Short mmCIF file of C-alpha atoms in Angstrom, two decimals:
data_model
loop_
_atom_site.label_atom_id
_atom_site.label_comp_id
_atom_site.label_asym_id
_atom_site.label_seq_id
_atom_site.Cartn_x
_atom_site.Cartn_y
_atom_site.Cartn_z
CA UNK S 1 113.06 78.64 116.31
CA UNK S 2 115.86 76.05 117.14
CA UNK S 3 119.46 77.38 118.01
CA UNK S 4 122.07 76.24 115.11
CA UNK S 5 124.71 75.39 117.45
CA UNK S 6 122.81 72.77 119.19
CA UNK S 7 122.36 70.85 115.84
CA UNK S 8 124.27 67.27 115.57
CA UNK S 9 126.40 67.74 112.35
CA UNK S 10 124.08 65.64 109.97
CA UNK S 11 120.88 68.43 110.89
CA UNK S 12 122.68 71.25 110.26
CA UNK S 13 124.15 69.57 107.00
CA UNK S 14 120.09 68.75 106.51
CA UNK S 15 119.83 72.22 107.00
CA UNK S 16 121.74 73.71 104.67
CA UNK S 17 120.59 71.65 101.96
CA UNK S 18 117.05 72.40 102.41
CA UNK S 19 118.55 75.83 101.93
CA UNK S 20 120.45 74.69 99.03
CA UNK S 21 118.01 72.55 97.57
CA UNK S 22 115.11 76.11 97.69
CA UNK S 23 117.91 78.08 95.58
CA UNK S 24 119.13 75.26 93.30
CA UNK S 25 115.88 74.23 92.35
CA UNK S 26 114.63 77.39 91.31
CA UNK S 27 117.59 78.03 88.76
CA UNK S 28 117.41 74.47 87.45
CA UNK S 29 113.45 74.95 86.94
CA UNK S 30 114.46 78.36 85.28
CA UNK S 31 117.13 76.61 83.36
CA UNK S 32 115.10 73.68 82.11
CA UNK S 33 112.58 76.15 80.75
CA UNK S 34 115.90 78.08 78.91
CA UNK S 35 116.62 74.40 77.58
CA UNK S 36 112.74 74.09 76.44
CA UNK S 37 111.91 77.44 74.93
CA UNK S 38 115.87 77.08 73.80
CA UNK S 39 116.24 80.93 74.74
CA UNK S 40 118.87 82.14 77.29
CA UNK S 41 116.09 84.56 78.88
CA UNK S 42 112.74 82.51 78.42
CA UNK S 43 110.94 85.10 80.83
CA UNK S 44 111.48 88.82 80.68
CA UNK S 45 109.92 92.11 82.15
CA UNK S 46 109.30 94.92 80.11
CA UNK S 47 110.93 97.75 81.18
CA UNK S 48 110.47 100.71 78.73
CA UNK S 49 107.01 102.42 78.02
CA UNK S 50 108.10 101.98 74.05
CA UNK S 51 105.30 99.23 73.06
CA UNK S 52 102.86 101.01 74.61
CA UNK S 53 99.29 99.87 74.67
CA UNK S 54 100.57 96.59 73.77
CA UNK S 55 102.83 96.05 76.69
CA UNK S 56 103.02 98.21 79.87
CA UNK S 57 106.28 98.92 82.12
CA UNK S 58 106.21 95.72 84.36
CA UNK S 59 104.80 93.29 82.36
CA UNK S 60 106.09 90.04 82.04
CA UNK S 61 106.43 88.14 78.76
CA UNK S 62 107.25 84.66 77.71
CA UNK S 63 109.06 83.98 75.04
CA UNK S 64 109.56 80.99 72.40
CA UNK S 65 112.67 80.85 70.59
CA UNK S 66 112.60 77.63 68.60
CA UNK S 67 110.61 78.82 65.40
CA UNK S 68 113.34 80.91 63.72
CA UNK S 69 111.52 81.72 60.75
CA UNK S 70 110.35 85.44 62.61
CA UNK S 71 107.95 86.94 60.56
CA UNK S 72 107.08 91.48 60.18
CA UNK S 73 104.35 91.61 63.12
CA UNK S 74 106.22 89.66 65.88
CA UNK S 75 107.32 90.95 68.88
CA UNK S 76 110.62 89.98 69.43
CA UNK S 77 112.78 90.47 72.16
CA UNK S 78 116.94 91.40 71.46
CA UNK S 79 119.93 92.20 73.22
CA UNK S 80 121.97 95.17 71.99
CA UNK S 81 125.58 93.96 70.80
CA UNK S 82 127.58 95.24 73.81
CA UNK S 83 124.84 95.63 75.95
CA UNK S 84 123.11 93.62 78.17
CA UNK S 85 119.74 94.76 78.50
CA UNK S 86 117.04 93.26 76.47
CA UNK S 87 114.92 94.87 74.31
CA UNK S 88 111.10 94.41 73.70
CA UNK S 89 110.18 95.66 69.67
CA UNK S 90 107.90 94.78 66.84
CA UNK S 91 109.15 93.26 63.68
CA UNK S 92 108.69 95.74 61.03
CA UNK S 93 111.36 94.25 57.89
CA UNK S 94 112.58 91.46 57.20
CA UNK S 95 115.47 90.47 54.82
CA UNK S 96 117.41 87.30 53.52
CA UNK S 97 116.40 84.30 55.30
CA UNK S 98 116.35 80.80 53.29
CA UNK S 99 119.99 79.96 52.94
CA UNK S 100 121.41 83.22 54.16
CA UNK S 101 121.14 85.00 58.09
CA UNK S 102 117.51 86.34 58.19
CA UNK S 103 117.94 89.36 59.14
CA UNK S 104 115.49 91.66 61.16
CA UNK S 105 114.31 95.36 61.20
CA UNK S 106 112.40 96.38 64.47
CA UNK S 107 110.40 99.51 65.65
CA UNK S 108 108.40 100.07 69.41
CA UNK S 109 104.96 100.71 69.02
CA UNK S 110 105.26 104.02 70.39
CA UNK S 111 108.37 105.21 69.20
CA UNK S 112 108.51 107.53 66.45
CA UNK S 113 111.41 106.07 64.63
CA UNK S 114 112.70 102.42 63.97
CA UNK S 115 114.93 101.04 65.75
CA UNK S 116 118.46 101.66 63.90
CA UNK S 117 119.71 104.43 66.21
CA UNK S 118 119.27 101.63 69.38
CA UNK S 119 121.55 99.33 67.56
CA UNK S 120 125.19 98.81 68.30
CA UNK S 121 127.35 101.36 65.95
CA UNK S 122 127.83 99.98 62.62
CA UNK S 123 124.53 97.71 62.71
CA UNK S 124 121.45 98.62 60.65
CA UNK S 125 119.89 95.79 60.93
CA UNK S 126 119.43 92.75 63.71
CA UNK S 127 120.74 89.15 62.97
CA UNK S 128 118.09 86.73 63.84
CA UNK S 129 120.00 83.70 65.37
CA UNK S 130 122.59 85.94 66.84
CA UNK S 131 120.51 89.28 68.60
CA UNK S 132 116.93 88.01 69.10
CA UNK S 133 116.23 85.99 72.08
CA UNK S 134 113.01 84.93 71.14
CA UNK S 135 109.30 85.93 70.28
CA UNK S 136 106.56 86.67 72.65
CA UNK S 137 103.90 84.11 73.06
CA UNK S 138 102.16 85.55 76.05
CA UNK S 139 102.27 88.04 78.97
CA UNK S 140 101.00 88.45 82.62
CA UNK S 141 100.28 92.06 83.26
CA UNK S 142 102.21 94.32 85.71
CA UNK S 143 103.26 90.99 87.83
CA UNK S 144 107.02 91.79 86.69
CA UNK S 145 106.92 95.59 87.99
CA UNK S 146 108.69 93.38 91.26
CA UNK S 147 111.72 92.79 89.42
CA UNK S 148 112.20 96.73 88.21
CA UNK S 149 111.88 97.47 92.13
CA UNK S 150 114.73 95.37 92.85
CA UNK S 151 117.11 96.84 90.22
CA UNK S 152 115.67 100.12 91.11
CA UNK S 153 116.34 99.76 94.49
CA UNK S 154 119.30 96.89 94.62
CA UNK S 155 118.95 96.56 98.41
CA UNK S 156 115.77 95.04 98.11
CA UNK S 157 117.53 92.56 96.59
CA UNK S 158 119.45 91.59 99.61
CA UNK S 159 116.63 92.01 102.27
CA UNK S 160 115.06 89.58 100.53
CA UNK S 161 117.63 87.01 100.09
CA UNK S 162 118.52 87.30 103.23
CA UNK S 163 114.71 86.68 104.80
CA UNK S 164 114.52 83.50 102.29
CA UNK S 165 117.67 82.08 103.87
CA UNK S 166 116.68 82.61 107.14
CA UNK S 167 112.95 81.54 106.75
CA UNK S 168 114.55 78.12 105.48
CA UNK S 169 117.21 78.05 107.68
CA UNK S 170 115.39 78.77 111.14
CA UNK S 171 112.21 76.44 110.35
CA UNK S 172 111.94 72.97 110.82
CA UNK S 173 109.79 70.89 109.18
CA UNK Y 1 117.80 64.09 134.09
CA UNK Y 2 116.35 66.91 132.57
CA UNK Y 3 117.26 68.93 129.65
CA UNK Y 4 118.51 72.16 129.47
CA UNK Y 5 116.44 73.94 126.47
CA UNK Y 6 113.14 74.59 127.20
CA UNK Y 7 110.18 74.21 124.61
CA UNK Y 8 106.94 76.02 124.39
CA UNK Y 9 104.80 72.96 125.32
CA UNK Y 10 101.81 73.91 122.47
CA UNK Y 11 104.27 73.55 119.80
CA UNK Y 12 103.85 69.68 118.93
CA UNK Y 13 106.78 70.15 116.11
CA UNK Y 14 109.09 71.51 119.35
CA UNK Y 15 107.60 68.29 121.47
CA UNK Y 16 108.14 66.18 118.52
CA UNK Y 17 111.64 67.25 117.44
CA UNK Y 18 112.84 67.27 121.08
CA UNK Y 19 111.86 63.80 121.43
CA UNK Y 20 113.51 61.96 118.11
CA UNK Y 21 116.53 64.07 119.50
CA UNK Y 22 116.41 62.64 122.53
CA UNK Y 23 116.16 59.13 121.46
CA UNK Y 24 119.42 58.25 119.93
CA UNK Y 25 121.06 59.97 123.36
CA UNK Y 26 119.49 57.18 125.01
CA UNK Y 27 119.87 54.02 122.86
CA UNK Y 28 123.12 54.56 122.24
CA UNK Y 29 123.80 55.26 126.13
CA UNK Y 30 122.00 51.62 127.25
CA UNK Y 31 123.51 50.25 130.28
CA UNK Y 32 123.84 47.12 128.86
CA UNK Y 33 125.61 47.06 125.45
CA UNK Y 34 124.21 50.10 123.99
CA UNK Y 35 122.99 50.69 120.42
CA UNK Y 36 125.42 51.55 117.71
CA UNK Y 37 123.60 54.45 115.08
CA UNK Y 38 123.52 53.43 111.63
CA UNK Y 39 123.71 56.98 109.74
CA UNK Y 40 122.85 54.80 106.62
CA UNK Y 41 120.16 56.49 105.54
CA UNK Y 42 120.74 60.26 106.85
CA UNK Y 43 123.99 59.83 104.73
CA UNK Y 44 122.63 58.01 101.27
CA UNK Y 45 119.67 61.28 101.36
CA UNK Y 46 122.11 64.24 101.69
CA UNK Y 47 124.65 62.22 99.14
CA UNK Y 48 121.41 62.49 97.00
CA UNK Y 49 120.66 66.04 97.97
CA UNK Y 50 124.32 67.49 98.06
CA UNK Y 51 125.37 65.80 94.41
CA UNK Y 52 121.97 67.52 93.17
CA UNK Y 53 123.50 71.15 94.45
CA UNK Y 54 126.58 70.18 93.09
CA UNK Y 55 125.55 69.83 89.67
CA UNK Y 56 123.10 72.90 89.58
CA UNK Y 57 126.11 74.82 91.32
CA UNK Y 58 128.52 73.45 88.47
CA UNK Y 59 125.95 74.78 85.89
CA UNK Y 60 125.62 77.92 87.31
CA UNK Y 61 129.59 78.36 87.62
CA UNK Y 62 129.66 77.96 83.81
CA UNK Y 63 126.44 79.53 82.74
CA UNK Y 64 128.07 82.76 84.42
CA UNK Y 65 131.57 82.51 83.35
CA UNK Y 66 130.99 80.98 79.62
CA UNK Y 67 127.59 82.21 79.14
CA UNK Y 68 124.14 80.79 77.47
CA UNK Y 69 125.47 79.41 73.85
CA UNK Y 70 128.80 77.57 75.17
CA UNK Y 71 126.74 76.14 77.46
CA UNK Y 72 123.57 75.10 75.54
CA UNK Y 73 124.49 71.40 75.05
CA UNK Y 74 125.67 70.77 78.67
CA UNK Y 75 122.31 72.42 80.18
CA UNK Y 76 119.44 69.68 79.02
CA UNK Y 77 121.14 66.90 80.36
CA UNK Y 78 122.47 68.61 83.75
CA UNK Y 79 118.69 69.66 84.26
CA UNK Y 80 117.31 66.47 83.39
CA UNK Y 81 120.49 64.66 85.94
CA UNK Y 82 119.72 67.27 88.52
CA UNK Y 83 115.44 66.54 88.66
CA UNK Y 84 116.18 62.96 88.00
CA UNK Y 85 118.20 62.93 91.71
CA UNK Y 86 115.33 65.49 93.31
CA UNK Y 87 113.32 62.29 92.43
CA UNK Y 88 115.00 59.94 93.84
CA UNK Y 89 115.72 62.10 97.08
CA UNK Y 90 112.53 62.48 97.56
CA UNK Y 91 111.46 59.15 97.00
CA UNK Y 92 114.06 58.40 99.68
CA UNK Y 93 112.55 60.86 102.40
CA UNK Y 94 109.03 59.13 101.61
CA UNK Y 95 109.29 55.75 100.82
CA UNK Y 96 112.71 54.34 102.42
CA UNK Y 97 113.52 56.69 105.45
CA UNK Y 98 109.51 57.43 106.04
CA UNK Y 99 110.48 59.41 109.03
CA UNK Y 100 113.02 57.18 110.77
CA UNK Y 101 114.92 58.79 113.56
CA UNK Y 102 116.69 56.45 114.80
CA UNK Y 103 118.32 53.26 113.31
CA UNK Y 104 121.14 51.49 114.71
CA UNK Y 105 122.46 47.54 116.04
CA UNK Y 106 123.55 45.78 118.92
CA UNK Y 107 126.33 43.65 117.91
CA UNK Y 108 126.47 39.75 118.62
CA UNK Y 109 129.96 40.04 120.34
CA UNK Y 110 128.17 41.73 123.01
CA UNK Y 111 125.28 39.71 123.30
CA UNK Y 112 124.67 38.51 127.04
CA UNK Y 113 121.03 36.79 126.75
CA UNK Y 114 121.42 33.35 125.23
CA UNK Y 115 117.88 34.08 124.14
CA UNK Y 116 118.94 36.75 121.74
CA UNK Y 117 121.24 34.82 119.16
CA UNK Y 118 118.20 32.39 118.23
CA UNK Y 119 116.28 35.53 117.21
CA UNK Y 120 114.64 35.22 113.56
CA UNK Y 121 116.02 38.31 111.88
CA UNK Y 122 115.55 39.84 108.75
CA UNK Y 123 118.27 40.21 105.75
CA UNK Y 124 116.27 42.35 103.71
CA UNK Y 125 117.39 45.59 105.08
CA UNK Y 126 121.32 46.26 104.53
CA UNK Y 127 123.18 48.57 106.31
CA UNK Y 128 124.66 46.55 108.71
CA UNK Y 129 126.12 42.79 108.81
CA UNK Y 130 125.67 42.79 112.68
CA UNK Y 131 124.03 39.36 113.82
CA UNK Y 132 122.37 40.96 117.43
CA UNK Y 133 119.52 43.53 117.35
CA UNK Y 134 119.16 45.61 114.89
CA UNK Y 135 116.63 48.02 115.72
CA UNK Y 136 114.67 51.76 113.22
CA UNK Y 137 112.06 53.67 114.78
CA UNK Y 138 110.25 56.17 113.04
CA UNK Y 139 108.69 58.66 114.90
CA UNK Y 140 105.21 60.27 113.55
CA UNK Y 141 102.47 63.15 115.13
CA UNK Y 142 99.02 63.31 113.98
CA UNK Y 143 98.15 67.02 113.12
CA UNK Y 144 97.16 69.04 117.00
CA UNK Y 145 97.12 66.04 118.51
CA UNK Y 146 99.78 65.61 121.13
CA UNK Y 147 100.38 61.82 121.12
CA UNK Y 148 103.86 60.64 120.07
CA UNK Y 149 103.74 57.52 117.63
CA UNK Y 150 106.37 55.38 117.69
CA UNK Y 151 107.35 52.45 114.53
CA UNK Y 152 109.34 50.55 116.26
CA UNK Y 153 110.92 47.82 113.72
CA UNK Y 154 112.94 45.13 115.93
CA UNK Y 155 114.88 42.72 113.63
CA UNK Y 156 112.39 42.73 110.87
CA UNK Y 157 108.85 42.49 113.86
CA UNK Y 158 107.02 45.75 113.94
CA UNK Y 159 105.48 47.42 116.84
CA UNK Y 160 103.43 50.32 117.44
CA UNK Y 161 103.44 52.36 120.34
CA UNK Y 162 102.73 55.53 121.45
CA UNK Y 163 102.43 57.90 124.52
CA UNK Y 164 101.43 61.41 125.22
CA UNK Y 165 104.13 63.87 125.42
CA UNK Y 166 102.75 65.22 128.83
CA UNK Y 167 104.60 61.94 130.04
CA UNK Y 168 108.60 63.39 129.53
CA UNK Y 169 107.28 67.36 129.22
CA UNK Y 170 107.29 68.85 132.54
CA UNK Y 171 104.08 71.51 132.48
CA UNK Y 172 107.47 74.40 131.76
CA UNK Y 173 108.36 72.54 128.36
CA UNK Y 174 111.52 70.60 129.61
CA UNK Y 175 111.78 67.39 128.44
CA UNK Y 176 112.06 65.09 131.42
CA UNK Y 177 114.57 62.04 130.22
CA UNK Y 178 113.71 59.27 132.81
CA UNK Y 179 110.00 58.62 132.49
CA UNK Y 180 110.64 58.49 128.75
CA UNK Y 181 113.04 55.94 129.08
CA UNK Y 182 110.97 53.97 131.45
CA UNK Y 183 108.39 54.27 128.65
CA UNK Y 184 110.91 52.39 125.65
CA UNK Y 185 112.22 50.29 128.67
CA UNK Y 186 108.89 49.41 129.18
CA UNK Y 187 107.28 49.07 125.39
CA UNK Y 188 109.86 47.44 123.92
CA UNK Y 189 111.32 44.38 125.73
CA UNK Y 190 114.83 44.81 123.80
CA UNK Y 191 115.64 48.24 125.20
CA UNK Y 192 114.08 46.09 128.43
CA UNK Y 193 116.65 43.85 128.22
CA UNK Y 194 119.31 46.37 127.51
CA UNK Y 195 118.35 48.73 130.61
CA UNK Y 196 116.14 46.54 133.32
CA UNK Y 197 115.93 49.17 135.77
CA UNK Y 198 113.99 51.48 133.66
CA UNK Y 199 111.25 48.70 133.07
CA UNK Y 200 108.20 49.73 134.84
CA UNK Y 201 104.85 48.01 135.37
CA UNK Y 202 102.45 50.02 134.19
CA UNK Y 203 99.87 51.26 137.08
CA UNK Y 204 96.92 53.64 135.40
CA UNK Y 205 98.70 56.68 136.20
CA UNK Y 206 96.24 59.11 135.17
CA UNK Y 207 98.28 60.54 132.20
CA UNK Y 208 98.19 57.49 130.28
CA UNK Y 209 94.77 57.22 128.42
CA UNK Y 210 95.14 54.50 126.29
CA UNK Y 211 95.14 51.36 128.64
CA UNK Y 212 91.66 52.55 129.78
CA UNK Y 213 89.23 50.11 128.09
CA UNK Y 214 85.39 51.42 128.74
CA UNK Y 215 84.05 47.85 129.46
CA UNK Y 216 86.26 47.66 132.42
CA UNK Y 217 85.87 50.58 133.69
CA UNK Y 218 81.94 49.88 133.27
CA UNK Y 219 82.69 47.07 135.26
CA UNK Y 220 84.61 48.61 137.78
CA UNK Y 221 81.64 51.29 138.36
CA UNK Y 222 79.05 48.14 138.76
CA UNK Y 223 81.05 46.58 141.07
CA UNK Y 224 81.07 50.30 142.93
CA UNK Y 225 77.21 50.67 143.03
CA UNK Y 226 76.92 46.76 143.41
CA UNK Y 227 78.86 47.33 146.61
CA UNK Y 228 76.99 50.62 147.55
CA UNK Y 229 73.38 48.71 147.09
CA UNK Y 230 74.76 45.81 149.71
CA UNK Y 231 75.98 48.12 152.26
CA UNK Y 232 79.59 46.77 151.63
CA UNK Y 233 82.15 48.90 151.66
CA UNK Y 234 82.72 50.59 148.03
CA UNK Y 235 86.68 50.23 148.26
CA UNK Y 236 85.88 46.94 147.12
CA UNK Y 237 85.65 47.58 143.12
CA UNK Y 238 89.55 49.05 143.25
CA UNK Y 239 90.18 45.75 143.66
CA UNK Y 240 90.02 45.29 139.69
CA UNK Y 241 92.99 47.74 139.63
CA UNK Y 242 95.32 46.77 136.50
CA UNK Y 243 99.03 45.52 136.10
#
């Protein structure tokens, strides 16, 4: 423990960059990955039981967006026009492609129906380079069941921020 | 002369971190033309560090605001800037600062001791054009072992030194300023020179260890039992005392 007021100006601007530095470095790395994979959301968490046995509630999934040539098996994720919450469903059409949009039809593995009644009003089908986000290319199990705590439970959120900050803050060396 | 925070004396970071804090008090304090702090190299690493936030902080401001695809082209080369000057802050903390604490000059305006402007000095380091001292110390612990080492660089010569920290912790955890700065009065003959009355032969006190050199002491015990075998008195071997 060392008491913040007794720090010369230079420590405590040492300080908060260590801080800084924790924080920054963890959206750059999540950021070059975005840049890599060339998907806005590189990592996601399932968070719907609708591909069950495939994936489970709380998985987490990696996804490659740079082959754009999706073909009817993938598992591709999408965001809803409108919406911001992404969506984890097989490929079960495709149409167009070559010079035109390709243009997608998905379906969860354990959903009765396809997917047109989840798409924005008007939309029957998904654009590829506009809606999908990219493809999965491999899980961890359950490992992302952390992240539907803390948007179940948003304060979460903030105890743990907060213990991060002070952790960095408080420790020297 | 002692301080007013107390550490728990087990915790060698707390001993440690005390002490490099308690080092600049004192060279810049000298009696006799006291050191000026460079900040050089504090300042060049959270320049480094800070412009790194920056840019990750600018991204962020217009990842949120414009989103992902407005954004796409500026992204590769802000991550590749941003991890580019992690590198070379880090290189900075390991290879350039390697744990100074203290770095700072005595200028030649103030220089009393004829003896000091014919000093060889060294150019290669450059944050200051002063012709007197120019003095770094970097300050190391060796894990559960609590010995301070000292790197003290003085105008290019370097010099090891180091000292337990039961010599300026009293047995409560305060740090005790004067026998410290008797020990860099004593150790290094420019702070010497800058504050004589701190300069203190050294006399075995039994907290310093690392005078002790087991041949002598052999010798002192021979001359014990040589004197115990004659029927002389055995007061005789202290004679060998040091300093």
């Amino acid at each position: 423990m060392l008491n913040l007021s007794s720090l010369q100006p230079r420590q405590l601007a040492a300080q908060i960059l260590n801080f800084a530095l924790v924080l920054s470095t963890a959206f750059m790395l999540w950021k070059g990955l975005s840049v890599a994979t060339d998907s806005p959301s590189p990592i996601v968490v399932v968070l719907s039981g609708s591909m069950e046995p495939a994936f489970q509630r709380g998985d987490l999934l990696f996804l490659w967006n740079r082959g754009q040539d999706t073909q009817v098996g993938e598992v591709v994720v999408y965001n809803v026009r409108g919406k911001d919450i992404p969506i984890v469903h097989r490929v079960v059409r495709r149409f167009g492609g070559g010079t035109g949009p390709l243009r997608l039809l998905t379906k969860g593995d354990n959903n009765a129906a396809d997917d047109t009644e989840l798409y924005a009003r008007g939309q029957s089908f998904l654009n590829r380079q506009e809606d999908v986000i990219g493809s999965v290319v491999g899980y961890i199990p359950f490992v992302g069941y952390v992240t539907i705590l803390l948007s179940e439970y948003p304060w979460l959120k903030t105890v743990m921020l907060g213990l991060m900050g002070l952790t960095v803050v408080l420790q020297r060396e | 002369m002692t301080s007013s925070t107390k550490v728990p004396v087990y915790s060698l970071s707390d001993l440690k971190n005390t002490t490099d804090d308690a080092l600049p008090v004192y060279l810049t304090t000298l009696p006799n033309e006291p050191f000026k702090q460079s900040h050089y190299l504090a300042d060049v690493r959270l320049v480094l560090g800070y412009t790194a936030v920056a840019i990750a902080g600018v991204l962020f401001y217009f990842d949120w605001t414009l989103g992902w695809e407005n954004t796409k082209a500026y992204t590769g080369p802000a991550v590749l800037a941003y991890f580019l000057l992690n590198g070379v802050f880090t290189y900075w903390i390991w290879a350039v600062e390697k744990g100074t604490v203290f770095a700072g000059s005595r200028g030649k305006n103030q220089v009393t001791s004829p003896r000091q402007s014919y000093r060889p000095r060294s150019t290669s380091t450059g944050w200051t054009d002063s012709a007197g001292n120019k003095i770094t110390m970097a300050s190391k612990t060796k894990d559960h072992i609590p010995i301070y080492h000292l790197t003290v660089s003085v105008d290019g010569r370097k010099l090891d030194i180091k000292a337990p920290f039961t010599q300026w912790f009293s047995a409560d955890g305060y740090f005790v300023a004067k026998p410290f700065q008797q020990w860099l009065a004593s150790e290094i003959s420019v702070i010497g020179e800058a504050d004589p009355n701190n300069v203190v032969e050294e006399i075995g006190r039994g907290n310093v260890v690392d005078g002790v050199r087991p041949e002598k002491v052999q010798g002192v015990l021979d001359q014990i039992r040589k004197g115990a075998t004659t029927g002389s008195s055995p007061g005789s071997g202290k004679a060998r005392r040091r300093g």
